[in-house]
Amino acid sequence: MKLDIVMVTFDCTDPQGLAEFWTRALDMTVAFDAGEFMMLSPKSGNGPALGLQRVPEPRTGKNRVHIDLSTDDPAAEVRRLVELGARELGGYEAPGIRWRVLADPEGNEFCVGVHE
């Protein structure tokens, strides 16, 4: 048996608004928009899709699942993501890796890191 991750879905109050952030952040395109649910796909065709699903309540508490993004230049990417509307929440290090925690415009947390 084989399983592949094909999509990660965020609950949100404004899928279209959040799509503006994530399409620009990850160079994605809107593949499907049903109003209450949107699917964003990588323009490159590689990697999982991102789902944005409308829910009536805003996020409260800590995320139970989040995405980790990797880059060769985390400082530049964090600056770019903040300019797009993310908030920087903190930074961490462990042997061989360092990462920054950010939140998208609706407060969904995600990490940007680099393996050393």
Coordinates of C-alpha atoms in Angstrom, one line a residue:
M1 CA 0.0 0.0 0.0
K2 CA 1.2 3.5 -0.8
L3 CA -0.2 6.9 0.4
D4 CA 0.7 10.3 -0.9
I5 CA -0.1 13.7 0.6
V6 CA -2.0 15.5 -2.2
M7 CA -3.5 18.4 -0.3
V8 CA -3.2 20.2 3.1
T9 CA -6.4 22.1 4.0
F10 CA -6.7 25.1 6.3
D11 CA -10.0 26.1 7.9
C12 CA -10.5 29.8 7.5
T13 CA -13.2 32.5 7.5
D14 CA -12.3 34.0 4.2
P15 CA -11.0 31.5 1.6
Q16 CA -10.7 34.0 -1.2
G17 CA -8.8 36.5 1.0
L18 CA -6.5 33.9 2.3
A19 CA -6.0 32.6 -1.3
E20 CA -4.5 36.0 -2.2
F21 CA -1.8 35.5 0.4
W22 CA -1.0 31.8 -0.3
T23 CA -1.0 32.1 -4.1
R24 CA 1.7 34.8 -3.8
A25 CA 3.6 33.2 -0.9
L26 CA 3.9 29.8 -2.7
D27 CA 3.6 30.7 -6.4
M28 CA 0.4 28.8 -6.7
T29 CA -2.7 29.2 -8.8
V30 CA -6.4 28.8 -8.0
A31 CA -7.4 25.4 -9.4
F32 CA -10.9 25.3 -8.0
D33 CA -13.2 27.9 -6.3
A34 CA -16.6 26.8 -5.0
G35 CA -16.9 29.8 -2.7
E36 CA -16.9 27.8 0.6
F37 CA -13.9 25.8 -0.5
M38 CA -10.9 26.6 -2.7
M39 CA -8.0 24.5 -3.9
L40 CA -4.7 26.1 -4.8
S41 CA -2.2 24.1 -7.0
P42 CA 1.6 24.7 -7.5
K43 CA 2.2 26.3 -10.8
S44 CA 5.2 23.9 -11.2
G45 CA 2.8 20.9 -10.9
N46 CA 5.0 19.5 -8.2
G47 CA 4.0 19.2 -4.6
P48 CA 0.7 19.0 -2.7
A49 CA -2.3 21.3 -3.2
L50 CA -3.5 23.7 -0.5
G51 CA -7.1 23.7 0.4
L52 CA -8.9 26.7 2.0
Q53 CA -12.2 25.7 3.6
R54 CA -14.7 28.3 5.1
V55 CA -15.7 27.7 8.7
P56 CA -17.9 30.1 10.8
E57 CA -15.5 30.7 13.6
P58 CA -12.0 32.2 13.6
R59 CA -9.0 30.1 14.7
T60 CA -8.4 30.0 18.4
G61 CA -5.6 28.2 20.3
K62 CA -2.6 26.5 18.8
N63 CA -2.6 24.8 15.4
R64 CA -2.8 21.0 15.7
V65 CA -1.1 20.7 12.3
H66 CA 1.1 23.1 10.4
I67 CA 3.2 23.2 7.2
D68 CA 7.0 23.5 7.2
L69 CA 8.6 25.3 4.3
S70 CA 12.3 25.1 3.4
T71 CA 14.5 27.7 1.7
D72 CA 18.2 28.5 1.3
D73 CA 17.6 32.1 2.4
P74 CA 15.1 32.1 5.3
A75 CA 15.7 35.7 6.3
A76 CA 14.8 36.9 2.8
E77 CA 11.8 34.6 2.6
V78 CA 10.5 35.7 6.0
R79 CA 10.8 39.4 5.0
R80 CA 8.9 38.6 1.8
L81 CA 6.2 36.7 3.6
V82 CA 5.7 39.5 6.2
E83 CA 5.4 42.0 3.3
L84 CA 2.6 39.8 1.9
G85 CA 0.7 39.9 5.2
A86 CA 2.2 37.2 7.5
R87 CA 3.2 37.9 11.1
E88 CA 6.5 36.7 12.5
L89 CA 6.0 34.8 15.8
G90 CA 9.5 33.6 16.8
G91 CA 12.6 31.7 15.9
Y92 CA 14.1 28.4 17.0
E93 CA 17.2 26.3 16.5
A94 CA 18.1 22.6 16.9
P95 CA 21.2 20.7 15.8
G96 CA 21.3 21.0 12.0
I97 CA 18.2 23.1 11.6
R98 CA 16.9 26.6 12.3
W99 CA 13.4 27.9 11.6
R100 CA 11.1 30.9 12.1
V101 CA 7.4 30.5 13.0
L102 CA 5.0 32.8 11.1
A103 CA 1.2 33.2 10.9
D104 CA -0.8 33.8 7.8
P105 CA -3.3 36.7 7.7
E106 CA -5.9 34.5 9.5
G107 CA -3.5 33.3 12.2
N108 CA -2.7 29.8 10.8
E109 CA 0.9 29.1 11.9
F110 CA 3.6 27.8 9.6
C111 CA 7.4 27.5 9.7
V112 CA 10.2 28.6 7.4
G113 CA 13.4 26.9 7.9
V114 CA 16.8 25.8 6.6
H115 CA 18.7 22.6 7.2
E116 CA 22.4 23.4 7.8

